[in-house]
mmCIF file of C-alpha atoms in Angstrom:
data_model
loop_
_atom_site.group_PDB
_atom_site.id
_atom_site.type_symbol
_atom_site.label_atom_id
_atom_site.label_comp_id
_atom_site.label_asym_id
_atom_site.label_seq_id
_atom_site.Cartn_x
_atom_site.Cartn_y
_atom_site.Cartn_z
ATOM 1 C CA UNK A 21 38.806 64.299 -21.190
ATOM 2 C CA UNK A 22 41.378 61.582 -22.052
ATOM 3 C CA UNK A 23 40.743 58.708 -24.297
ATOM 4 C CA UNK A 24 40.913 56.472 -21.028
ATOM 5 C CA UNK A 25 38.672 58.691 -19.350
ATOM 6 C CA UNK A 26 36.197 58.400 -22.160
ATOM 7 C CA UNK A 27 35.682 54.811 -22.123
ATOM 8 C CA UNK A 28 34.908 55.229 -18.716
ATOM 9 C CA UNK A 29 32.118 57.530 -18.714
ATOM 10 C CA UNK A 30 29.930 55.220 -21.371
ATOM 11 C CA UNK A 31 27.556 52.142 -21.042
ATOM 12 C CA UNK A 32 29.163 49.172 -23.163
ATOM 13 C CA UNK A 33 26.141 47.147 -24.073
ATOM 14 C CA UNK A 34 26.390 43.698 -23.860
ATOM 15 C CA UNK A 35 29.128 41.529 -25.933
ATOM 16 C CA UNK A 36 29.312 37.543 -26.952
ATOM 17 C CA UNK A 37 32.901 38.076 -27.422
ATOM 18 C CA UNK A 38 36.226 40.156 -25.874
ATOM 19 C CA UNK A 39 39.525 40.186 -27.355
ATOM 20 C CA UNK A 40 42.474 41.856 -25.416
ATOM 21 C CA UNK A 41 45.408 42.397 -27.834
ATOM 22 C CA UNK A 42 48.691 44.565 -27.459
ATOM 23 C CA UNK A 43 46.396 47.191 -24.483
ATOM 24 C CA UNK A 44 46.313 47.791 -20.569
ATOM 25 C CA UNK A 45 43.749 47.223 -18.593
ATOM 26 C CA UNK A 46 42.946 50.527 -16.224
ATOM 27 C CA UNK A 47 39.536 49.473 -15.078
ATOM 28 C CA UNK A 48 38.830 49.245 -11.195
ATOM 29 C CA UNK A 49 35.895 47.310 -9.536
ATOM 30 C CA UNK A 50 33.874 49.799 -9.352
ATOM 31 C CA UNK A 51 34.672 50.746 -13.041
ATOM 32 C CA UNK A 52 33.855 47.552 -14.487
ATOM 33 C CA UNK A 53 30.820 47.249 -13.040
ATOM 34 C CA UNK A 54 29.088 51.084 -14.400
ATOM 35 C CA UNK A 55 30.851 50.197 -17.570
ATOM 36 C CA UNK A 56 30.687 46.421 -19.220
ATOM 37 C CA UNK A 57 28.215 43.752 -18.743
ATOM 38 C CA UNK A 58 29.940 40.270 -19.829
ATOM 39 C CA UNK A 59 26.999 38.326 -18.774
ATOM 40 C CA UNK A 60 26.650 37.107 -22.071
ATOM 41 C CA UNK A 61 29.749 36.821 -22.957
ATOM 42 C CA UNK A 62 31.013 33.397 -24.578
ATOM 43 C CA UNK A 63 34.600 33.967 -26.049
ATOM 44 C CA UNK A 64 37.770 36.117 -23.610
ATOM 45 C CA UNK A 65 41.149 36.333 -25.569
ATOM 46 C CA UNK A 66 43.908 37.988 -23.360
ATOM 47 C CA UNK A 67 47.636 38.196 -25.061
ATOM 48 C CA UNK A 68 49.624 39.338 -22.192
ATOM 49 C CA UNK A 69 49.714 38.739 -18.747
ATOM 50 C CA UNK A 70 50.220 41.754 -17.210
ATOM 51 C CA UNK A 71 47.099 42.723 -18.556
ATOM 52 C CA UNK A 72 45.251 39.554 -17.485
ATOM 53 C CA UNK A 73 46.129 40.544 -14.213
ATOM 54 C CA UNK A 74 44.450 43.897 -14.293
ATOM 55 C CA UNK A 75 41.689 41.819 -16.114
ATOM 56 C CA UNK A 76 41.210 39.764 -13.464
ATOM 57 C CA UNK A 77 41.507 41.991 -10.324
ATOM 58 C CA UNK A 78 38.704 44.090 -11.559
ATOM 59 C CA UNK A 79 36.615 41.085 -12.239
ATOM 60 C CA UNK A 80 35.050 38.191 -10.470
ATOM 61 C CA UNK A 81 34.176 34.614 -11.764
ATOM 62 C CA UNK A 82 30.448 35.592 -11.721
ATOM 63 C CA UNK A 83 30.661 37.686 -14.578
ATOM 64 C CA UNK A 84 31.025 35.391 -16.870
ATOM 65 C CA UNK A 85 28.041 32.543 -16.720
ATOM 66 C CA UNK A 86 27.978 32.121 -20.286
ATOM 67 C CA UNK A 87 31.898 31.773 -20.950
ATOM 68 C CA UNK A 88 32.945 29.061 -23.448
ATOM 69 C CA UNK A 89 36.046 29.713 -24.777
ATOM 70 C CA UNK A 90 38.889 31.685 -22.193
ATOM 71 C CA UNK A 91 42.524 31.652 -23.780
ATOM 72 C CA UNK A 92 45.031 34.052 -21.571
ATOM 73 C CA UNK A 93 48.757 33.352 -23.885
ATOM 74 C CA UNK A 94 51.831 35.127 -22.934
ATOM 75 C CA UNK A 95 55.843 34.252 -22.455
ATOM 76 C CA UNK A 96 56.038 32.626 -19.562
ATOM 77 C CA UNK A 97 56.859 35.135 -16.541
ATOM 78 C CA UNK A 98 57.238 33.511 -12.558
ATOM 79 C CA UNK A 99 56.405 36.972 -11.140
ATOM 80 C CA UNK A 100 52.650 36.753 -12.221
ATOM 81 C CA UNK A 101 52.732 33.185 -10.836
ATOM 82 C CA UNK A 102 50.914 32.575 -7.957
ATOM 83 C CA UNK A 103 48.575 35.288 -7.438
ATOM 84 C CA UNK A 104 47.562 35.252 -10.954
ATOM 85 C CA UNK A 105 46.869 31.290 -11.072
ATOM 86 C CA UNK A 106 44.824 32.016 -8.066
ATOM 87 C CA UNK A 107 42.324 34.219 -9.837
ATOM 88 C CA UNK A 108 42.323 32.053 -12.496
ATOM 89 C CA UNK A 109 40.924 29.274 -10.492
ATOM 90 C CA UNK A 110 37.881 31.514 -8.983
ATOM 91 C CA UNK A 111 37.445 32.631 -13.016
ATOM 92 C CA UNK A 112 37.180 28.826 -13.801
ATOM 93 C CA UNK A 113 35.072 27.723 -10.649
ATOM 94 C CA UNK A 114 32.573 29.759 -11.589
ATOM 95 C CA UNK A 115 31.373 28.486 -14.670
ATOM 96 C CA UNK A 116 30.754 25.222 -15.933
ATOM 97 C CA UNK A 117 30.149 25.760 -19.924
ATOM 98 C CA UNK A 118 33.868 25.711 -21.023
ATOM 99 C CA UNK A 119 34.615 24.007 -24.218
ATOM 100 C CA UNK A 120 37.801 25.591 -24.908
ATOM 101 C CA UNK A 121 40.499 26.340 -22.249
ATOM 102 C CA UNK A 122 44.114 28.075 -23.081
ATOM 103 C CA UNK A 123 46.090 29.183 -20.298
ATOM 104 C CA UNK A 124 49.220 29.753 -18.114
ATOM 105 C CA UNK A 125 49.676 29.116 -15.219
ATOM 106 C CA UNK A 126 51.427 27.796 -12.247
ATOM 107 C CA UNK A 127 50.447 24.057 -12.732
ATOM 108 C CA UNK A 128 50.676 23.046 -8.698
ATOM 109 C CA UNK A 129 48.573 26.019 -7.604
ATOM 110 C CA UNK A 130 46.045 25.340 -10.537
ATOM 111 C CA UNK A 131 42.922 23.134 -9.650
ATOM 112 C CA UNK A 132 42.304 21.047 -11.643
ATOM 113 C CA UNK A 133 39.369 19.190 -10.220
ATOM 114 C CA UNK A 134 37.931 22.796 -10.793
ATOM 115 C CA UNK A 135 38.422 22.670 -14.678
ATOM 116 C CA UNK A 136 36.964 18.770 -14.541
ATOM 117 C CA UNK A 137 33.186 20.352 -13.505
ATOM 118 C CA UNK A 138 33.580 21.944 -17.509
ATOM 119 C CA UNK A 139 32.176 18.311 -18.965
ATOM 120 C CA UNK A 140 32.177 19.998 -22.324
ATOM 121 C CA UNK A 141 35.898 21.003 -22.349
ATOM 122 C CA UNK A 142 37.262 19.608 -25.897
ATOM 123 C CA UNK A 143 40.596 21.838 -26.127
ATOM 124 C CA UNK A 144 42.811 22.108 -23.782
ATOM 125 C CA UNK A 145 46.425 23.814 -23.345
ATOM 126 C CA UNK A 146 48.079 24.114 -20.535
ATOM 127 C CA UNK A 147 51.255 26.127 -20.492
ATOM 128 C CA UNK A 148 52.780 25.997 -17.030
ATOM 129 C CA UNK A 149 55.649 28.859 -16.068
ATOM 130 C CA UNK A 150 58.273 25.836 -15.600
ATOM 131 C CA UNK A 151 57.084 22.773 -16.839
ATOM 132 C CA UNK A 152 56.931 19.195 -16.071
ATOM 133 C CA UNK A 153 60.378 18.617 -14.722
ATOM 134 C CA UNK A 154 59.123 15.034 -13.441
ATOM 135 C CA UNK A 155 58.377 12.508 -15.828
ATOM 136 C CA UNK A 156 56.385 10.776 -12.428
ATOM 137 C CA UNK A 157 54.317 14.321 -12.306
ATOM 138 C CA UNK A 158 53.740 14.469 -15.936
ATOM 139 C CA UNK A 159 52.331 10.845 -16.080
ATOM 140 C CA UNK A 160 49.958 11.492 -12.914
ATOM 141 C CA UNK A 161 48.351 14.407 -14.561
ATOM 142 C CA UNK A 162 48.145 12.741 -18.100
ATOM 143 C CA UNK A 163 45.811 9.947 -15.736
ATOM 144 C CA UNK A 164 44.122 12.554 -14.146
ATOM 145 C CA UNK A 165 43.229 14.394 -17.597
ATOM 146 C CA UNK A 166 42.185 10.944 -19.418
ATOM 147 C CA UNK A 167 38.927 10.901 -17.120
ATOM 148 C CA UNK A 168 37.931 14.476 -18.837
ATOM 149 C CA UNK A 169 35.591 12.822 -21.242
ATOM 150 C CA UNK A 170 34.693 15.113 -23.743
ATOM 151 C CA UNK A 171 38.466 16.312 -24.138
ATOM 152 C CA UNK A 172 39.847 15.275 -27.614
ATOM 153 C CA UNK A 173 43.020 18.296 -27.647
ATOM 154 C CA UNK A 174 45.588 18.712 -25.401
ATOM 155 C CA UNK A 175 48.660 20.870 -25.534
ATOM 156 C CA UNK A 176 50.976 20.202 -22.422
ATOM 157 C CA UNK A 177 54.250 22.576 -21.700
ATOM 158 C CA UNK A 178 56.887 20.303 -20.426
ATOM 159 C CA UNK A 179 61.042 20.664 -19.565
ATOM 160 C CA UNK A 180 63.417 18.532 -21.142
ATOM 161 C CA UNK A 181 64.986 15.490 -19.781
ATOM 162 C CA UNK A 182 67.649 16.387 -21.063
ATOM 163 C CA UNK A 183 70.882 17.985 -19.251
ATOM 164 C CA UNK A 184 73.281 20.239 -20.212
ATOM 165 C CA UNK A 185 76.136 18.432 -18.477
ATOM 166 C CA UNK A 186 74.086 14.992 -18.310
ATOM 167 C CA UNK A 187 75.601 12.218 -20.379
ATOM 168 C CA UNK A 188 73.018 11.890 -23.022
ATOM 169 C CA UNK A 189 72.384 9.166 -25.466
ATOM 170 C CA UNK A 190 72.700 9.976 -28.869
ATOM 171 C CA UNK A 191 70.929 6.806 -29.711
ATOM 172 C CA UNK A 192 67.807 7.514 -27.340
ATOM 173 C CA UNK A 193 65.694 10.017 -27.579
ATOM 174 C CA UNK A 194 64.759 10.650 -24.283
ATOM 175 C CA UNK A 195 61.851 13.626 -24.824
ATOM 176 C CA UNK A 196 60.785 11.675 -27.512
ATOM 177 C CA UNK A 197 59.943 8.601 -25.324
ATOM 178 C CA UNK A 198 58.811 10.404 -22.703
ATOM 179 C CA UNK A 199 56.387 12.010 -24.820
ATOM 180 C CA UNK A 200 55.383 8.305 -26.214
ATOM 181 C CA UNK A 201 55.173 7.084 -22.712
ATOM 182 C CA UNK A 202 52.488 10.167 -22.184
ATOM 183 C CA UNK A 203 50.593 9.653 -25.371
ATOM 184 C CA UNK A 204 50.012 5.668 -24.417
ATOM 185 C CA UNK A 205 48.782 5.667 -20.617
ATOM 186 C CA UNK A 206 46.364 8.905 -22.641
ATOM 187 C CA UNK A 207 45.505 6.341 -25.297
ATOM 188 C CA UNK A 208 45.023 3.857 -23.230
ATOM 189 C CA UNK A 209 43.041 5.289 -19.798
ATOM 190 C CA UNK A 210 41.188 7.639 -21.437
ATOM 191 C CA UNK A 211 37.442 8.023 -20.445
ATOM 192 C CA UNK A 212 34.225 9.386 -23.032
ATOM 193 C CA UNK A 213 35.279 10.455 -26.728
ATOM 194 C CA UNK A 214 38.144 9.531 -27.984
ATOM 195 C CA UNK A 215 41.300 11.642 -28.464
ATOM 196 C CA UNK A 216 42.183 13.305 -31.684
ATOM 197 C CA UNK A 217 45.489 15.372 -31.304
ATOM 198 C CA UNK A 218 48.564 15.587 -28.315
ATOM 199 C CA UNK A 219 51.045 17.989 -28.521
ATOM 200 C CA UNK A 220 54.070 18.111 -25.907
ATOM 201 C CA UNK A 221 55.433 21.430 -26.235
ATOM 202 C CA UNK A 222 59.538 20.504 -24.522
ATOM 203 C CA UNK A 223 60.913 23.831 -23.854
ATOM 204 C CA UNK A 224 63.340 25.417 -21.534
ATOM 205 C CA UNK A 225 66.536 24.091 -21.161
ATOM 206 C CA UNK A 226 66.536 22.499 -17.718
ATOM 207 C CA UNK A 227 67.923 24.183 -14.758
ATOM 208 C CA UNK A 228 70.322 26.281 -17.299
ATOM 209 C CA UNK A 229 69.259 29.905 -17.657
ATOM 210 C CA UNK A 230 71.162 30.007 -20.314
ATOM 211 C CA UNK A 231 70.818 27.885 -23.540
ATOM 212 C CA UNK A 232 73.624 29.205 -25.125
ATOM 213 C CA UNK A 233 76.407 27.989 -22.788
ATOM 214 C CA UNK A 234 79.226 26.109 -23.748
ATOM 215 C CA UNK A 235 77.766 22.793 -22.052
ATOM 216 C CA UNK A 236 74.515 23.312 -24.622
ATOM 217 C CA UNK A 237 76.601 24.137 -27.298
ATOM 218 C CA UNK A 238 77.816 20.803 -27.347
ATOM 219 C CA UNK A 239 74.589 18.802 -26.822
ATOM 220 C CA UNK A 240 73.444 20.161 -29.862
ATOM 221 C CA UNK A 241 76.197 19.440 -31.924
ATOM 222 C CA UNK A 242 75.411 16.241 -30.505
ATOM 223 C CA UNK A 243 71.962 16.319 -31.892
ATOM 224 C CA UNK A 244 70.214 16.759 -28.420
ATOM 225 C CA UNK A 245 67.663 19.854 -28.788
ATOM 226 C CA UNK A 246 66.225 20.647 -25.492
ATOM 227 C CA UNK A 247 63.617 22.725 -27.461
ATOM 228 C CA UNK A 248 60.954 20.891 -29.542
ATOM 229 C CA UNK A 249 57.179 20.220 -30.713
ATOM 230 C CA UNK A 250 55.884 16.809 -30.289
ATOM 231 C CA UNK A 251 52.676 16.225 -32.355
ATOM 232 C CA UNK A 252 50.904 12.963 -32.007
ATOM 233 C CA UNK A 253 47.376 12.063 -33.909
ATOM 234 C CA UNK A 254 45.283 9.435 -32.969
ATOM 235 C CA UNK A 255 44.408 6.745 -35.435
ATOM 236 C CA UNK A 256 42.967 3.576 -35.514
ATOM 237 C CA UNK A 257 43.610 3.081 -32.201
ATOM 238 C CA UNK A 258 47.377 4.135 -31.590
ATOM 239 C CA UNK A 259 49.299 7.742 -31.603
ATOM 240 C CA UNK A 260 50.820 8.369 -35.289
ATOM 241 C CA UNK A 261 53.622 11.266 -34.807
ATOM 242 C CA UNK A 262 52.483 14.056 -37.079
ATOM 243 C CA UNK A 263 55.311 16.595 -36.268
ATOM 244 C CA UNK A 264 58.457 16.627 -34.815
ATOM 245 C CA UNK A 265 59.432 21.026 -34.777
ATOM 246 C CA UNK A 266 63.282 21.192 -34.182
ATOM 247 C CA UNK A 267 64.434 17.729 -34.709
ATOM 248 C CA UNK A 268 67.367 15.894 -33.353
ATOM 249 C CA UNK A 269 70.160 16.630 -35.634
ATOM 250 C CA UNK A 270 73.647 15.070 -36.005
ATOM 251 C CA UNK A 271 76.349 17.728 -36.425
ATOM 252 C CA UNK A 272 79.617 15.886 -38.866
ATOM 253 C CA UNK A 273 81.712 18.874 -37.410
#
Protein backbone atom coordinates (compact mmCIF):
# COMPACT_ATOMS: atom_id res chain seq x y z
CA UNK A 1 0.00 0.00 0.00
CA UNK A 2 1.30 3.54 -0.72
CA UNK A 3 1.73 6.19 1.83
CA UNK A 4 -1.32 8.00 0.06
CA UNK A 5 -3.20 4.96 0.12
CA UNK A 6 -2.61 4.60 3.81
CA UNK A 7 -4.05 7.73 4.94
CA UNK A 8 -6.94 6.73 3.19
CA UNK A 9 -7.85 3.58 4.72
CA UNK A 10 -7.84 5.18 8.54
CA UNK A 11 -10.42 7.13 10.72
CA UNK A 12 -8.81 10.68 11.58
CA UNK A 13 -10.51 11.54 14.81
CA UNK A 14 -11.59 14.80 15.24
CA UNK A 15 -9.11 18.01 15.07
CA UNK A 16 -9.47 21.87 16.47
CA UNK A 17 -6.87 22.73 14.05
CA UNK A 18 -5.45 21.87 10.17
CA UNK A 19 -2.41 23.19 8.73
CA UNK A 20 -1.63 22.53 4.97
CA UNK A 21 2.06 23.34 4.29
CA UNK A 22 4.36 22.50 1.19
CA UNK A 23 1.60 18.93 0.35
CA UNK A 24 -1.21 17.96 -2.27
CA UNK A 25 -4.36 17.36 -1.57
CA UNK A 26 -5.59 13.77 -3.25
CA UNK A 27 -8.76 13.39 -1.29
CA UNK A 28 -12.16 12.96 -3.26
CA UNK A 29 -15.72 13.52 -1.79
CA UNK A 30 -16.26 10.46 -0.98
CA UNK A 31 -12.73 10.23 0.64
CA UNK A 32 -13.11 13.03 2.87
CA UNK A 33 -16.05 12.06 4.20
CA UNK A 34 -14.85 8.02 5.51
CA UNK A 35 -11.72 9.79 6.49
CA UNK A 36 -11.74 13.39 8.50
CA UNK A 37 -14.36 14.91 10.57
CA UNK A 38 -13.62 18.87 10.78
CA UNK A 39 -16.73 19.49 12.65
CA UNK A 40 -14.83 20.82 15.32
CA UNK A 41 -12.45 22.30 13.71
CA UNK A 42 -11.55 26.09 14.59
CA UNK A 43 -8.18 27.02 12.81
CA UNK A 44 -7.51 25.95 8.45
CA UNK A 45 -4.00 27.18 7.23
CA UNK A 46 -3.54 26.43 3.42
CA UNK A 47 -0.03 27.77 1.78
CA UNK A 48 -0.68 27.16 -1.78
CA UNK A 49 -3.40 27.40 -3.96
CA UNK A 50 -3.33 24.65 -5.99
CA UNK A 51 -3.84 22.74 -3.05
CA UNK A 52 -6.70 24.90 -1.72
CA UNK A 53 -8.34 23.98 -4.71
CA UNK A 54 -8.22 20.27 -4.16
CA UNK A 55 -9.10 21.36 -0.52
CA UNK A 56 -12.01 22.83 -1.45
CA UNK A 57 -13.51 20.57 -4.20
CA UNK A 58 -13.56 17.72 -1.81
CA UNK A 59 -15.19 19.81 0.80
CA UNK A 60 -18.33 21.74 1.42
CA UNK A 61 -18.97 24.86 3.67
CA UNK A 62 -20.87 22.59 6.14
CA UNK A 63 -17.95 21.01 7.39
CA UNK A 64 -16.73 23.49 9.12
CA UNK A 65 -19.46 25.02 11.81
CA UNK A 66 -16.94 25.74 14.27
CA UNK A 67 -14.27 27.56 11.93
CA UNK A 68 -12.62 30.70 13.39
CA UNK A 69 -9.61 31.36 11.86
CA UNK A 70 -9.29 30.32 7.68
CA UNK A 71 -6.00 31.83 6.08
CA UNK A 72 -5.46 30.31 2.30
CA UNK A 73 -1.76 32.55 1.25
CA UNK A 74 -0.14 31.93 -1.99
CA UNK A 75 1.56 34.16 -5.03
CA UNK A 76 -1.00 35.45 -6.70
CA UNK A 77 -2.02 33.13 -9.81
CA UNK A 78 -5.30 34.38 -12.33
CA UNK A 79 -5.78 30.73 -13.40
CA UNK A 80 -7.22 29.67 -9.92
CA UNK A 81 -9.32 32.87 -10.11
CA UNK A 82 -12.73 32.48 -10.53
CA UNK A 83 -13.64 29.07 -9.76
CA UNK A 84 -11.60 29.08 -6.72
CA UNK A 85 -13.14 32.50 -5.28
CA UNK A 86 -16.36 30.79 -5.91
CA UNK A 87 -15.80 28.01 -3.42
CA UNK A 88 -14.48 30.28 -1.21
CA UNK A 89 -17.66 32.14 -0.90
CA UNK A 90 -19.87 28.81 -0.16
CA UNK A 91 -16.74 28.01 2.55
CA UNK A 92 -17.49 31.51 4.08
CA UNK A 93 -21.42 31.46 3.79
CA UNK A 94 -21.54 28.75 5.78
CA UNK A 95 -20.32 29.79 8.94
CA UNK A 96 -20.74 32.72 10.92
CA UNK A 97 -17.92 32.39 13.84
CA UNK A 98 -14.94 33.90 11.87
CA UNK A 99 -12.63 36.07 13.78
CA UNK A 100 -9.77 35.83 11.57
CA UNK A 101 -9.97 35.86 7.71
CA UNK A 102 -6.70 35.66 5.25
CA UNK A 103 -7.30 35.08 1.76
CA UNK A 104 -6.95 35.48 -2.07
CA UNK A 105 -9.06 35.95 -4.14
CA UNK A 106 -10.68 37.52 -7.07
CA UNK A 107 -12.05 40.67 -5.23
CA UNK A 108 -15.26 41.29 -7.80
CA UNK A 109 -16.39 37.66 -7.63
CA UNK A 110 -15.86 37.66 -3.74
CA UNK A 111 -19.03 38.47 -1.57
CA UNK A 112 -18.54 40.38 0.64
CA UNK A 113 -21.89 40.88 2.25
CA UNK A 114 -21.18 37.07 2.88
CA UNK A 115 -18.01 37.75 5.08
CA UNK A 116 -20.17 40.82 6.90
CA UNK A 117 -22.65 37.87 8.63
CA UNK A 118 -18.92 36.94 10.60
CA UNK A 119 -19.77 39.93 13.36
CA UNK A 120 -16.72 38.70 15.18
CA UNK A 121 -14.22 39.13 12.28
CA UNK A 122 -11.19 41.27 13.90
CA UNK A 123 -8.39 40.45 11.14
CA UNK A 124 -8.78 40.77 7.95
CA UNK A 125 -6.48 40.47 4.66
CA UNK A 126 -7.54 40.52 1.57
CA UNK A 127 -5.10 39.81 -1.21
CA UNK A 128 -6.86 40.15 -4.54
CA UNK A 129 -5.03 38.45 -7.88
CA UNK A 130 -4.79 42.16 -9.43
CA UNK A 131 -5.49 44.69 -7.09
CA UNK A 132 -7.27 47.87 -6.71
CA UNK A 133 -6.46 49.53 -9.97
CA UNK A 134 -9.26 52.26 -9.11
CA UNK A 135 -8.68 54.56 -6.46
CA UNK A 136 -12.93 55.10 -6.85
CA UNK A 137 -13.13 51.05 -6.20
CA UNK A 138 -10.69 51.06 -3.45
CA UNK A 139 -12.52 53.92 -1.54
CA UNK A 140 -16.08 52.14 -2.02
CA UNK A 141 -14.88 49.02 -0.41
CA UNK A 142 -12.85 50.83 2.40
CA UNK A 143 -16.85 52.33 3.17
CA UNK A 144 -18.22 49.15 2.79
CA UNK A 145 -15.58 47.46 5.29
CA UNK A 146 -15.88 50.45 7.98
CA UNK A 147 -19.52 49.07 8.86
CA UNK A 148 -17.70 45.57 9.93
CA UNK A 149 -17.77 46.48 13.56
CA UNK A 150 -15.70 44.28 15.34
CA UNK A 151 -12.84 44.59 12.60
CA UNK A 152 -9.74 46.40 14.08
CA UNK A 153 -6.93 44.76 11.14
CA UNK A 154 -7.00 45.09 7.72
CA UNK A 155 -4.44 44.23 5.11
CA UNK A 156 -5.65 45.39 1.54
CA UNK A 157 -3.55 44.31 -1.82
CA UNK A 158 -3.68 47.26 -4.08
CA UNK A 159 -1.79 48.35 -7.74
CA UNK A 160 0.11 51.35 -7.97
CA UNK A 161 -0.94 54.60 -9.34
CA UNK A 162 1.85 54.87 -10.63
CA UNK A 163 2.86 54.40 -14.51
CA UNK A 164 5.68 53.28 -16.12
CA UNK A 165 5.48 55.82 -18.93
CA UNK A 166 3.09 58.24 -16.80
CA UNK A 167 4.67 61.57 -15.95
CA UNK A 168 5.06 61.19 -12.28
CA UNK A 169 5.68 63.72 -9.63
CA UNK A 170 8.68 63.42 -7.82
CA UNK A 171 7.30 65.79 -5.30
CA UNK A 172 3.92 63.76 -4.73
CA UNK A 173 3.64 60.70 -3.58
CA UNK A 174 0.82 59.45 -5.19
CA UNK A 175 0.45 55.68 -3.37
CA UNK A 176 1.25 57.36 -0.42
CA UNK A 177 -1.84 59.69 -0.56
CA UNK A 178 -3.91 57.35 -1.84
CA UNK A 179 -3.23 55.18 0.95
CA UNK A 180 -3.91 58.38 3.39
CA UNK A 181 -7.05 59.09 1.53
CA UNK A 182 -8.05 55.20 2.47
CA UNK A 183 -6.92 55.30 6.03
CA UNK A 184 -9.21 58.68 6.70
CA UNK A 185 -12.78 57.86 5.12
CA UNK A 186 -11.66 54.18 7.49
CA UNK A 187 -10.96 56.50 10.40
CA UNK A 188 -13.56 58.42 9.95
CA UNK A 189 -16.85 56.04 8.84
CA UNK A 190 -15.97 53.34 10.74
CA UNK A 191 -18.78 51.52 12.74
CA UNK A 192 -18.28 49.34 16.46
CA UNK A 193 -14.56 49.10 17.87
CA UNK A 194 -12.23 51.13 16.81
CA UNK A 195 -9.38 50.37 14.37
CA UNK A 196 -5.93 49.47 15.47
CA UNK A 197 -3.65 48.73 12.37
CA UNK A 198 -4.04 49.36 8.14
CA UNK A 199 -1.70 48.06 5.95
CA UNK A 200 -1.87 48.80 2.02
CA UNK A 201 0.20 46.25 0.52
CA UNK A 202 1.01 48.44 -3.38
CA UNK A 203 2.34 45.80 -5.54
CA UNK A 204 2.49 44.99 -9.16
CA UNK A 205 3.66 47.34 -11.43
CA UNK A 206 0.58 48.48 -13.33
CA UNK A 207 -0.32 47.13 -16.63
CA UNK A 208 3.64 46.32 -17.18
CA UNK A 209 4.41 42.61 -16.96
CA UNK A 210 7.55 43.47 -16.63
CA UNK A 211 9.12 45.63 -13.82
CA UNK A 212 12.35 45.59 -15.11
CA UNK A 213 11.84 47.50 -18.40
CA UNK A 214 13.62 50.37 -19.41
CA UNK A 215 10.46 52.73 -18.73
CA UNK A 216 10.67 51.32 -14.81
CA UNK A 217 14.15 51.58 -14.76
CA UNK A 218 13.86 55.12 -14.89
CA UNK A 219 10.97 55.74 -12.45
CA UNK A 220 13.01 54.36 -9.93
CA UNK A 221 15.94 56.24 -10.43
CA UNK A 222 13.42 58.77 -10.09
CA UNK A 223 12.49 57.58 -6.70
CA UNK A 224 8.99 56.19 -7.78
CA UNK A 225 8.74 52.43 -6.36
CA UNK A 226 5.67 50.85 -7.64
CA UNK A 227 6.28 48.16 -4.91
CA UNK A 228 5.73 49.09 -1.22
CA UNK A 229 4.20 48.45 2.43
CA UNK A 230 2.08 51.10 3.84
CA UNK A 231 1.58 50.67 7.64
CA UNK A 232 -0.72 53.01 9.41
CA UNK A 233 -1.62 52.74 13.41
CA UNK A 234 -4.36 54.31 14.89
CA UNK A 235 -3.84 56.73 17.72
CA UNK A 236 -5.60 59.14 19.51
CA UNK A 237 -7.88 59.51 16.99
CA UNK A 238 -5.82 59.85 13.62
CA UNK A 239 -3.57 57.21 11.45
CA UNK A 240 0.28 57.55 12.61
CA UNK A 241 2.44 55.85 9.63
CA UNK A 242 4.35 53.07 11.33
CA UNK A 243 6.17 51.67 8.20
CA UNK A 244 6.92 52.65 4.96
CA UNK A 245 8.82 48.93 3.27
CA UNK A 246 10.67 50.12 0.05
CA UNK A 247 10.66 53.80 0.30
CA UNK A 248 10.78 56.44 -2.31
CA UNK A 249 14.35 57.00 -3.02
CA UNK A 250 16.17 59.76 -4.97
CA UNK A 251 18.88 58.32 -7.24
CA UNK A 252 22.05 61.46 -7.62
CA UNK A 253 23.10 59.32 -10.74
Amino acid sequence: MRGDDIWKSIRVPPIQELVITSCTWKYTPEEVNSVWNFSQIQVLVIDKNSCAISFLDSTSGHMFPRLRKLVIRDTLDTRWGESYTTQLNDLISKGYLLQELEIVCQLHLQRIELVYKHTNLAILRIHDFTGFGNGKIAQEFIRLLSRFRSLQYLKLRMRPLLHELGGNSSSVDVDLEAAKELGSILGSEKAGLPMISLTLWIAGYNESPNRWTTEWKVQRQQGHIPQRCFKLSWSNGCWQIVGLGNKRYRSNG
